[in-house]
Coordinates of C-alpha atoms in Angstrom, one line a residue:
M1 CA -29.8 57.1 -168.7
T2 CA -33.3 56.2 -169.4
T3 CA -36.1 58.7 -170.0
A4 CA -37.6 57.3 -166.6
T5 CA -34.7 58.4 -164.8
L6 CA -34.4 61.8 -166.4
S7 CA -38.4 62.3 -165.5
A8 CA -37.6 61.2 -162.1
G9 CA -34.7 63.4 -161.5
T10 CA -36.7 66.4 -162.8
A11 CA -39.7 65.8 -161.2
P12 CA -38.9 67.2 -157.7
S13 CA -37.7 70.7 -159.2
S14 CA -40.8 71.2 -160.8
G15 CA -42.8 71.2 -157.6
P16 CA -41.2 74.4 -155.5
R17 CA -41.4 76.4 -159.0
R18 CA -45.1 75.8 -159.4
S19 CA -45.4 76.4 -155.5
A20 CA -43.4 79.6 -156.2
R21 CA -45.8 80.9 -159.0
V22 CA -49.2 80.7 -157.0
L23 CA -49.1 84.7 -157.1
P24 CA -48.2 86.6 -160.0
G25 CA -44.5 87.0 -160.9
F26 CA -41.8 88.8 -158.9
N27 CA -42.0 92.4 -160.3
L28 CA -45.7 92.9 -160.4
T29 CA -46.1 91.5 -156.6
L30 CA -42.9 93.6 -155.6
G31 CA -44.4 96.6 -157.4
I32 CA -48.0 95.9 -155.7
T33 CA -46.1 95.6 -152.3
V34 CA -44.0 98.8 -152.8
L35 CA -47.0 100.6 -154.1
Y36 CA -49.1 99.5 -151.1
L37 CA -46.5 100.3 -148.3
S38 CA -46.0 103.9 -150.1
L39 CA -49.9 104.8 -149.8
I40 CA -50.2 103.2 -146.3
V41 CA -46.9 104.0 -144.6
L42 CA -44.6 106.0 -146.6
I43 CA -46.4 108.8 -147.8
P44 CA -48.2 109.9 -144.8
L45 CA -44.8 109.7 -142.8
S46 CA -43.3 111.7 -145.5
A47 CA -45.9 114.2 -145.5
L48 CA -45.0 114.5 -141.6
V49 CA -41.5 115.2 -142.2
F50 CA -42.2 117.7 -145.1
K51 CA -44.5 119.6 -142.8
T52 CA -41.5 119.9 -140.3
F53 CA -39.3 121.4 -142.6
T54 CA -41.6 124.6 -142.9
L55 CA -39.8 125.1 -139.4
T56 CA -36.7 126.9 -139.2
W57 CA -33.8 125.3 -137.2
P58 CA -34.3 127.3 -134.2
Q59 CA -38.3 127.3 -134.3
F60 CA -38.0 123.4 -134.6
W61 CA -35.3 122.9 -131.7
E62 CA -37.5 125.2 -129.6
A63 CA -40.6 122.8 -130.4
V64 CA -39.0 119.9 -129.5
T65 CA -36.8 120.7 -126.4
S66 CA -39.2 123.0 -124.5
P67 CA -39.4 122.0 -120.7
R68 CA -43.0 120.7 -121.0
V69 CA -42.2 118.6 -124.0
L70 CA -39.1 117.0 -122.7
A71 CA -41.1 115.9 -119.4
S72 CA -43.6 114.2 -121.8
Y73 CA -40.7 112.1 -123.7
R74 CA -39.6 111.1 -120.5
L75 CA -42.8 110.0 -119.4
T76 CA -44.0 108.5 -122.4
F77 CA -40.9 106.6 -123.1
G78 CA -39.9 105.7 -119.6
A79 CA -43.3 104.5 -118.9
S80 CA -43.8 102.4 -122.1
F81 CA -40.2 100.8 -121.4
I82 CA -41.5 99.9 -117.6
A83 CA -44.7 98.5 -118.9
A84 CA -43.0 96.4 -121.7
C85 CA -40.6 94.9 -119.4
V86 CA -43.4 94.1 -117.0
N87 CA -45.3 92.4 -119.7
V88 CA -42.4 90.3 -120.5
V89 CA -42.4 88.9 -117.2
F90 CA -46.0 88.3 -116.7
G91 CA -46.9 87.8 -120.3
L92 CA -44.3 84.6 -120.2
L93 CA -46.2 83.4 -117.1
V94 CA -49.5 83.6 -118.5
A95 CA -48.3 82.0 -121.7
W96 CA -46.6 79.2 -119.9
V97 CA -49.8 78.4 -118.0
L98 CA -52.0 78.5 -120.6
V99 CA -49.7 76.2 -122.8
R100 CA -48.4 73.8 -120.2
Y101 CA -51.2 73.3 -117.5
P102 CA -54.8 72.1 -117.7
F103 CA -57.3 73.8 -115.6
P104 CA -61.2 74.6 -115.7
G105 CA -62.4 77.9 -117.4
K106 CA -58.7 77.6 -119.6
K107 CA -60.3 78.8 -122.7
I108 CA -62.3 81.8 -120.8
V109 CA -58.9 82.8 -119.7
D110 CA -57.4 82.5 -122.8
A111 CA -60.1 84.7 -124.5
L112 CA -59.5 87.4 -121.9
V113 CA -56.2 87.7 -123.0
D114 CA -57.4 89.2 -126.1
L115 CA -59.8 91.6 -124.5
P116 CA -57.7 94.4 -124.8
F117 CA -57.5 94.2 -128.4
A118 CA -61.3 94.1 -128.8
L119 CA -61.9 96.8 -126.2
P120 CA -61.8 100.4 -127.4
T121 CA -59.1 102.0 -125.5
A122 CA -61.3 104.7 -124.1
V123 CA -63.2 102.3 -122.3
A124 CA -60.4 100.7 -120.8
G125 CA -59.1 104.2 -119.4
I126 CA -62.6 104.8 -118.1
S127 CA -62.5 101.3 -116.3
L128 CA -58.9 101.5 -114.8
T129 CA -60.0 105.0 -113.5
A130 CA -63.2 104.0 -112.0
L131 CA -61.3 101.2 -110.3
L132 CA -58.0 102.8 -109.3
A133 CA -59.2 106.4 -108.5
G134 CA -59.8 107.4 -104.7
N135 CA -63.4 106.6 -104.8
G136 CA -62.8 103.3 -106.8
W137 CA -62.9 99.6 -105.6
I138 CA -59.1 99.3 -105.5
G139 CA -58.2 102.9 -105.0
S140 CA -60.3 103.4 -101.9
L141 CA -58.4 100.7 -100.3
L142 CA -55.3 101.9 -101.1
E143 CA -55.4 105.8 -100.9
P144 CA -55.7 105.5 -96.8
H145 CA -52.3 104.0 -97.0
G146 CA -50.8 106.8 -99.4
I147 CA -50.6 104.7 -102.3
Q148 CA -52.1 106.6 -105.2
L149 CA -52.5 104.8 -108.5
A150 CA -54.5 107.2 -110.7
F151 CA -53.9 110.8 -112.1
N152 CA -50.0 110.2 -112.0
P153 CA -47.5 108.4 -113.7
N154 CA -48.6 105.1 -111.8
G155 CA -51.7 105.3 -113.8
V156 CA -49.9 105.7 -117.2
V157 CA -47.8 102.6 -116.4
I158 CA -51.0 100.7 -115.6
A159 CA -52.7 101.5 -118.6
L160 CA -49.8 100.9 -120.7
I161 CA -49.4 97.4 -119.0
F162 CA -53.0 96.7 -119.6
I163 CA -52.8 97.6 -123.5
G164 CA -49.6 95.5 -123.9
L165 CA -50.0 92.4 -122.3
P166 CA -51.8 90.4 -125.3
F167 CA -48.5 91.3 -127.7
V168 CA -46.1 89.2 -125.2
V169 CA -48.7 86.4 -124.7
R170 CA -49.4 86.0 -128.4
T171 CA -46.0 86.1 -129.5
V172 CA -44.6 83.8 -126.9
Q173 CA -47.6 81.4 -126.9
P174 CA -46.9 79.5 -130.1
V175 CA -43.3 79.4 -129.6
L176 CA -44.1 77.5 -126.2
E177 CA -46.5 75.2 -127.7
D178 CA -44.1 74.1 -130.4
A179 CA -41.2 73.5 -128.2
E180 CA -39.6 70.2 -127.7
K181 CA -40.2 68.9 -124.1
E182 CA -37.9 65.9 -124.8
L183 CA -35.1 68.5 -124.2
E184 CA -36.3 69.5 -121.0
E185 CA -36.9 65.9 -119.7
A186 CA -33.4 65.2 -120.9
A187 CA -32.3 68.0 -119.0
T188 CA -33.6 66.8 -116.0
C189 CA -32.5 63.2 -116.1
L190 CA -28.9 64.6 -116.5
G191 CA -29.6 66.4 -113.3
A192 CA -30.2 69.9 -114.1
T193 CA -32.4 72.0 -111.5
R194 CA -35.4 74.0 -112.7
W195 CA -33.4 77.3 -113.0
Q196 CA -30.9 75.4 -115.4
T197 CA -33.2 73.8 -117.4
F198 CA -35.3 77.0 -117.8
S199 CA -32.2 79.1 -118.5
R200 CA -30.3 77.0 -120.6
V201 CA -32.8 74.8 -122.6
I202 CA -36.1 76.6 -122.5
F203 CA -35.4 80.4 -122.4
P204 CA -32.7 80.4 -125.4
S205 CA -35.5 79.2 -127.8
I206 CA -38.0 81.8 -126.5
A207 CA -35.8 84.7 -126.4
P208 CA -36.5 85.8 -130.0
A209 CA -40.3 85.7 -129.4
L210 CA -39.9 87.7 -126.1
L211 CA -37.8 90.2 -127.8
T212 CA -40.6 90.7 -130.2
G213 CA -43.4 91.0 -128.0
F214 CA -41.4 93.3 -126.0
A215 CA -40.8 95.3 -129.1
M216 CA -44.6 95.1 -129.8
A217 CA -45.7 95.9 -126.4
F218 CA -43.2 99.1 -126.1
A219 CA -44.2 100.5 -129.6
R220 CA -47.9 100.0 -128.9
A221 CA -47.4 101.7 -125.5
V222 CA -45.5 104.8 -127.1
G223 CA -48.2 105.7 -129.2
E224 CA -51.0 105.0 -126.8
Y225 CA -53.5 107.8 -126.1
G226 CA -57.3 106.8 -125.5
S227 CA -56.5 104.6 -122.3
V228 CA -53.9 106.8 -120.8
I229 CA -55.6 110.3 -120.9
F230 CA -58.4 109.4 -118.4
I231 CA -56.2 107.6 -115.7
A232 CA -53.1 109.8 -116.1
G233 CA -54.6 113.2 -114.7
N234 CA -52.6 115.2 -117.6
M235 CA -50.7 117.5 -115.4
P236 CA -47.9 119.4 -117.4
M237 CA -44.5 118.3 -116.5
V238 CA -46.0 115.2 -114.2
S239 CA -48.1 113.1 -116.0
E240 CA -48.6 114.4 -119.6
I241 CA -47.9 112.1 -122.5
T242 CA -46.2 113.2 -125.6
P243 CA -49.4 112.2 -127.7
L244 CA -51.4 114.7 -125.5
I245 CA -48.9 117.4 -126.4
I246 CA -49.3 116.7 -129.9
I247 CA -53.1 116.8 -129.7
G248 CA -53.0 120.2 -127.9
K249 CA -51.0 121.7 -130.7
L250 CA -53.2 120.4 -133.0
E251 CA -56.1 122.0 -131.3
Q252 CA -54.2 125.3 -131.0
Y253 CA -53.6 125.0 -135.3
D254 CA -49.6 124.8 -134.4
Y255 CA -49.4 122.1 -137.3
A256 CA -45.7 122.5 -137.7
G257 CA -45.0 122.4 -134.2
A258 CA -47.2 118.9 -133.8
T259 CA -45.5 117.3 -136.7
A260 CA -42.0 118.5 -135.1
V261 CA -42.9 116.7 -132.0
A262 CA -44.4 113.8 -133.9
T263 CA -41.1 113.3 -136.0
V264 CA -38.9 113.0 -133.0
M265 CA -41.1 110.3 -131.6
L266 CA -41.1 108.8 -134.9
V267 CA -37.1 108.9 -135.0
I268 CA -36.7 108.0 -131.6
S269 CA -38.9 105.1 -132.1
F270 CA -37.5 103.8 -135.2
I271 CA -34.0 103.6 -133.5
L272 CA -35.3 101.7 -130.5
L273 CA -37.1 99.2 -132.8
L274 CA -33.9 98.8 -135.1
V275 CA -31.8 98.0 -132.0
I276 CA -34.4 95.5 -130.6
N277 CA -34.3 94.1 -134.1
G278 CA -30.5 93.8 -134.2
L279 CA -30.6 91.7 -130.7
Q280 CA -33.5 89.6 -132.3
G281 CA -30.9 88.8 -135.3
W282 CA -28.1 88.5 -132.7
Q283 CA -30.1 86.2 -130.6
R284 CA -31.1 83.8 -133.5
K285 CA -27.6 83.5 -134.8
R286 CA -26.3 82.6 -131.1
S287 CA -29.1 80.1 -130.7
A288 CA -28.1 78.7 -134.1
G289 CA -24.5 78.6 -133.4
N290 CA -25.2 76.6 -130.0
S291 CA -27.4 73.8 -131.4
Q292 CA -24.8 73.4 -133.9

């Protein structure tokens, strides 16, 4: 075997090694990563849990299961789930239009999708209240017919839909842009209907992105505060969200009670996100198996 042959055989393996070592070694990079995550995420969350341990079990149970707190759980997680489901449907529709159809003002519409990201949440809440209240542009038209959208759970859902839509659109949009249109054309040529093409060709490829967008929108909605308090009405047992319960306990210097409620929200959110991530992994394996 000649020297040229040996060099030709070893040349391709040197490229990946160099690209893998652009950053410092694995041990140093991993150490920096763990340190950063500890400072930003783990230490604050551990402090939350340790503060909760100052309560006895009866005190903890009373703090997290009072009727007012349970009502806030139902509203917070229920409204977040409904808003995330609505955003999955209409977020997919918005992403589809932005990717597949040219129309005048497309760049403006595309920029408007990111408006909830840039807009302060308090401004969003005030704007929605001005529109949907009884003396607002939309509320004044609907309330004479018995439809009230502000100062009740309906307003909470609308506010959460507003702040969660960009997460679904921006997650699904790049997947639709990279989708192979030839597969859709082949399905159409083989006699598939529009629904069959969507359900069997398009949807399996975008399902993981939809689940990711749903998880991000849901997580964002669970912790939302600024845009909700203005339009919710904040009536105990009716339209009071859990973050407002936590703020109220902090204002009353009940730090242990506030951390107890926050810990319950943390655990429930973590379990839900874990389930969603499991569904994402299952969907990816299923899609990979079907493609093979």
